[in-house]
Amino acid sequence: DAKTTQPTSMDCAEGRAANLPCNHSTISGNEYVYWYRQIHSQGPQYIIHGLKNNETNEMASLIITEDRKSSTLILPHATLRDTAVYYCIVRVVGNDYKLSFGAGTTVTVRA
Amino acid sequence: KAGVTQTPRYLIKTRGQQVTLSCSPISGHRSVSWYQQTPGQGLQFLFEYFSETQRNKGNFPGRFSGRQFSNSRSEMNVSTLELGDSALYLCASSLTSEYEQYFGPGTRLTVT
């Protein structure tokens, strides 16, 4: 039972912002939105997470809608090294001990 | 701060053999989780260790086992290898598994 839905793939031009959408219409009040990415044949990399406020770190920004039913991960200036599969998941912080990824979005950054 | 390290990075074994994989977590992290990743099944949880104790376990046969040492380093062992055990084995460390988990590069195991 998928808790999130993401587009299968998307392209982005190098140097431009990449906006990755995620729908989580059944999210519960105590579930956080997490983003990970996985570059081919490497371990997944934690990017960012948030509950209801927008969050920003050195890698990306996370914009969560007011009703929390969807969110957008923003890579401000995409580089070729950002080509990866991006996973959006929801989990209860302090309760869910394991991660489970869906199919994710394959992002290809083109020169 | 150094990241999660896993050794070896690549391994080729024969059916019926056993294998031991090693994981060194981020300094200060006491939780180590192990995952198996394959193209068909995706990311599957194996088990989690916290302070040398197995706290959580996934749905894998008893051939898969693990342990954690007092310095939080962890090993996982797979006995009587099968072809279907070919996968990327990932270790993730965290302060405690219910928070952000940071993954190592993985060990690519090929069983022939």
Short mmCIF file of C-alpha atoms in Angstrom, two decimals:
data_model
loop_
_atom_site.label_atom_id
_atom_site.label_comp_id
_atom_site.label_asym_id
_atom_site.label_seq_id
_atom_site.Cartn_x
_atom_site.Cartn_y
_atom_site.Cartn_z
CA ASP A 1 0.00 0.00 0.00
CA ALA A 2 1.88 3.00 -1.34
CA LYS A 3 1.66 6.00 0.92
CA THR A 4 3.28 8.30 -1.62
CA THR A 5 3.06 8.76 -5.37
CA GLN A 6 5.78 10.28 -7.49
CA PRO A 7 6.27 10.73 -11.23
CA THR A 8 8.28 7.94 -12.75
CA SER A 9 10.88 10.18 -14.34
CA MET A 10 11.79 13.75 -15.11
CA ASP A 11 14.54 15.63 -16.89
CA CYS A 12 16.21 18.80 -15.76
CA ALA A 13 18.72 21.15 -17.37
CA GLU A 14 22.02 21.60 -15.60
CA GLY A 15 22.10 24.82 -13.58
CA ARG A 16 18.34 25.09 -13.39
CA ALA A 17 16.15 24.30 -10.40
CA ALA A 18 14.69 20.82 -10.25
CA ASN A 19 11.24 20.59 -8.66
CA LEU A 20 10.26 17.07 -7.63
CA PRO A 21 6.61 16.57 -6.63
CA CYS A 22 5.26 13.99 -4.22
CA ASN A 23 1.67 13.25 -3.27
CA HIS A 24 0.86 11.87 0.16
CA SER A 25 -2.86 12.49 0.46
CA THR A 26 -3.37 10.02 3.34
CA ILE A 27 -0.58 11.36 5.51
CA SER A 28 -1.29 11.28 9.23
CA GLY A 29 -0.73 14.16 11.59
CA ASN A 30 2.34 12.58 13.15
CA GLU A 31 4.00 11.50 9.90
CA TYR A 32 6.98 13.34 8.53
CA VAL A 33 7.90 13.65 4.86
CA TYR A 34 11.39 12.32 4.14
CA TRP A 35 13.44 12.49 0.96
CA TYR A 36 16.31 10.22 0.03
CA ARG A 37 18.13 9.77 -3.24
CA GLN A 38 20.17 6.96 -4.67
CA ILE A 39 22.80 7.40 -7.31
CA HIS A 40 23.25 4.31 -9.42
CA SER A 41 24.71 1.39 -7.44
CA GLN A 42 25.45 3.52 -4.38
CA GLY A 43 23.78 3.61 -0.98
CA PRO A 44 20.77 5.89 -0.52
CA GLN A 45 21.56 9.38 0.69
CA TYR A 46 19.39 11.25 3.18
CA ILE A 47 18.39 14.66 1.81
CA ILE A 48 15.87 16.36 4.04
CA HIS A 49 12.71 15.86 6.06
CA GLY A 50 9.88 17.99 7.42
CA LEU A 51 6.55 17.90 9.22
CA LYS A 52 4.58 20.93 8.09
CA ASN A 53 6.94 23.87 7.81
CA ASN A 54 9.15 24.42 4.82
CA GLU A 55 12.68 23.22 5.38
CA THR A 56 16.00 24.08 3.78
CA ASN A 57 19.47 22.66 4.13
CA GLU A 58 22.67 22.74 2.13
CA MET A 59 21.34 20.19 -0.33
CA ALA A 60 17.73 21.13 -0.99
CA SER A 61 14.50 22.80 0.06
CA LEU A 62 11.31 21.02 1.02
CA ILE A 63 7.99 22.74 0.47
CA ILE A 64 4.98 21.09 2.14
CA THR A 65 1.49 22.30 1.28
CA GLU A 66 -0.68 23.66 4.04
CA ASP A 67 -2.97 20.61 3.99
CA ARG A 68 0.16 18.39 3.96
CA LYS A 69 -1.22 16.27 1.16
CA SER A 70 1.68 17.00 -1.15
CA SER A 71 5.20 18.32 -1.12
CA THR A 72 7.95 19.44 -3.49
CA LEU A 73 11.66 18.85 -3.19
CA ILE A 74 13.66 21.61 -4.80
CA LEU A 75 17.25 21.22 -5.93
CA PRO A 76 18.13 24.87 -6.51
CA HIS A 77 20.91 24.47 -9.07
CA ALA A 78 20.94 20.98 -10.48
CA THR A 79 24.27 19.48 -11.52
CA LEU A 80 25.06 16.31 -13.43
CA ARG A 81 25.91 14.69 -10.10
CA ASP A 82 22.28 15.12 -9.03
CA THR A 83 21.21 12.47 -11.54
CA ALA A 84 19.67 9.80 -9.31
CA VAL A 85 16.48 8.11 -8.18
CA TYR A 86 14.69 10.28 -5.63
CA TYR A 87 12.45 8.69 -3.03
CA CYS A 88 9.73 10.46 -1.09
CA ILE A 89 8.48 8.58 1.97
CA VAL A 90 6.36 9.31 5.00
CA ARG A 91 7.18 7.92 8.40
CA VAL A 92 6.42 8.49 12.03
CA VAL A 93 9.52 9.87 13.70
CA GLY A 94 10.14 8.04 16.92
CA ASN A 95 8.11 5.03 15.87
CA ASP A 96 8.97 3.66 12.41
CA TYR A 97 12.25 1.84 12.73
CA LYS A 98 12.66 0.77 9.11
CA LEU A 99 12.65 2.51 5.76
CA SER A 100 10.65 1.37 2.79
CA PHE A 101 11.07 2.97 -0.61
CA GLY A 102 8.64 2.98 -3.50
CA ALA A 103 9.71 3.24 -7.12
CA GLY A 104 10.79 6.87 -6.77
CA THR A 105 11.44 9.43 -9.49
CA THR A 106 14.38 8.95 -11.82
CA VAL A 107 15.84 12.40 -12.33
CA THR A 108 18.20 12.93 -15.22
CA VAL A 109 20.13 16.18 -15.31
CA ARG A 110 21.25 17.07 -18.81
CA ALA A 111 24.10 19.36 -19.79
CA LYS B 1 32.66 13.54 10.43
CA ALA B 2 33.33 10.28 8.61
CA GLY B 3 30.37 8.54 7.02
CA VAL B 4 29.24 4.95 7.21
CA THR B 5 31.77 2.51 5.84
CA GLN B 6 31.14 -0.99 4.59
CA THR B 7 33.58 -3.70 3.68
CA PRO B 8 34.10 -5.33 1.35
CA ARG B 9 32.52 -3.31 -1.45
CA TYR B 10 32.27 -6.25 -3.84
CA LEU B 11 32.16 -9.96 -3.21
CA ILE B 12 31.69 -13.02 -5.38
CA LYS B 13 30.77 -16.28 -3.68
CA THR B 14 29.61 -19.71 -4.70
CA ARG B 15 26.33 -21.33 -3.73
CA GLY B 16 26.56 -23.03 -0.36
CA GLN B 17 29.33 -20.82 0.96
CA GLN B 18 28.91 -18.31 3.74
CA VAL B 19 29.80 -14.63 3.85
CA THR B 20 30.39 -11.96 6.48
CA LEU B 21 29.87 -8.30 5.76
CA SER B 22 31.07 -5.47 7.96
CA CYS B 23 29.70 -2.03 8.75
CA SER B 24 31.21 0.83 10.73
CA PRO B 25 28.60 3.44 11.67
CA ILE B 26 29.01 7.17 12.01
CA SER B 27 30.75 8.05 15.25
CA GLY B 28 28.23 8.40 18.04
CA HIS B 29 25.50 6.42 16.27
CA ARG B 30 24.34 3.42 18.25
CA SER B 31 21.81 2.01 15.82
CA VAL B 32 22.80 -0.03 12.81
CA SER B 33 20.21 -1.33 10.37
CA TRP B 34 20.81 -3.74 7.52
CA TYR B 35 18.89 -3.82 4.26
CA GLN B 36 18.93 -5.95 1.15
CA GLN B 37 18.26 -4.21 -2.15
CA THR B 38 17.45 -6.00 -5.41
CA PRO B 39 15.89 -4.72 -8.64
CA GLY B 40 12.87 -6.96 -8.20
CA GLN B 41 12.12 -6.57 -4.48
CA GLY B 42 13.50 -3.10 -3.84
CA LEU B 43 14.75 -2.19 -0.39
CA GLN B 44 13.99 -4.82 2.23
CA PHE B 45 14.73 -4.55 5.93
CA LEU B 46 16.84 -7.32 7.45
CA PHE B 47 17.43 -6.33 11.07
CA GLU B 48 18.46 -3.54 13.38
CA TYR B 49 20.91 -3.52 16.24
CA PHE B 50 21.07 -1.00 19.05
CA SER B 51 23.65 -1.17 21.81
CA GLU B 52 24.64 -4.72 20.86
CA THR B 53 21.04 -5.98 20.95
CA GLN B 54 18.88 -6.94 18.01
CA ARG B 55 15.81 -4.77 18.40
CA ASN B 56 13.95 -5.38 15.19
CA LYS B 57 13.97 -8.10 12.59
CA GLY B 58 12.60 -8.36 9.07
CA ASN B 59 11.13 -11.34 7.33
CA PHE B 60 14.27 -13.19 6.26
CA PRO B 61 15.27 -16.80 6.91
CA GLY B 62 17.56 -17.76 9.74
CA ARG B 63 20.48 -18.01 7.31
CA PHE B 64 20.73 -14.25 7.72
CA SER B 65 22.17 -13.20 11.05
CA GLY B 66 24.05 -10.31 12.53
CA ARG B 67 25.69 -8.89 15.56
CA GLN B 68 26.88 -5.60 16.93
CA PHE B 69 29.99 -4.95 18.94
CA SER B 70 30.51 -2.61 21.87
CA ASN B 71 31.98 0.05 19.55
CA SER B 72 28.73 -0.10 17.50
CA ARG B 73 30.40 -1.76 14.53
CA SER B 74 28.20 -4.43 13.08
CA GLU B 75 28.55 -7.55 11.00
CA MET B 76 26.01 -9.56 9.12
CA ASN B 77 26.45 -13.15 8.08
CA VAL B 78 24.70 -15.16 5.42
CA SER B 79 25.19 -18.91 5.53
CA THR B 80 24.51 -21.48 2.83
CA LEU B 81 24.35 -18.88 0.10
CA GLU B 82 21.71 -19.17 -2.61
CA LEU B 83 21.65 -17.56 -6.03
CA GLY B 84 18.77 -15.37 -4.86
CA ASP B 85 20.98 -13.81 -2.22
CA SER B 86 22.76 -11.83 -4.91
CA ALA B 87 22.02 -8.23 -4.00
CA LEU B 88 23.31 -4.93 -2.73
CA TYR B 89 23.54 -5.13 1.06
CA LEU B 90 23.22 -1.79 2.75
CA CYS B 91 24.02 -0.72 6.24
CA ALA B 92 22.47 2.39 7.74
CA SER B 93 23.41 4.08 10.96
CA SER B 94 21.47 6.49 13.11
CA LEU B 95 21.33 7.80 16.63
CA THR B 96 18.33 5.55 16.90
CA SER B 97 16.61 3.96 13.92
CA GLU B 98 13.41 5.95 14.28
CA TYR B 99 15.26 9.06 13.10
CA GLU B 100 17.32 9.86 10.01
CA GLN B 101 19.26 6.86 8.78
CA TYR B 102 22.53 7.39 6.95
CA PHE B 103 23.56 4.70 4.52
CA GLY B 104 26.91 3.28 3.62
CA PRO B 105 27.98 2.60 0.02
CA GLY B 106 26.84 -1.00 0.23
CA THR B 107 28.39 -4.37 -0.45
CA ARG B 108 27.56 -5.87 -3.83
CA LEU B 109 27.28 -9.63 -3.33
CA THR B 110 27.16 -11.92 -6.32
CA VAL B 111 26.43 -15.61 -5.78
CA THR B 112 27.33 -17.95 -8.63
#
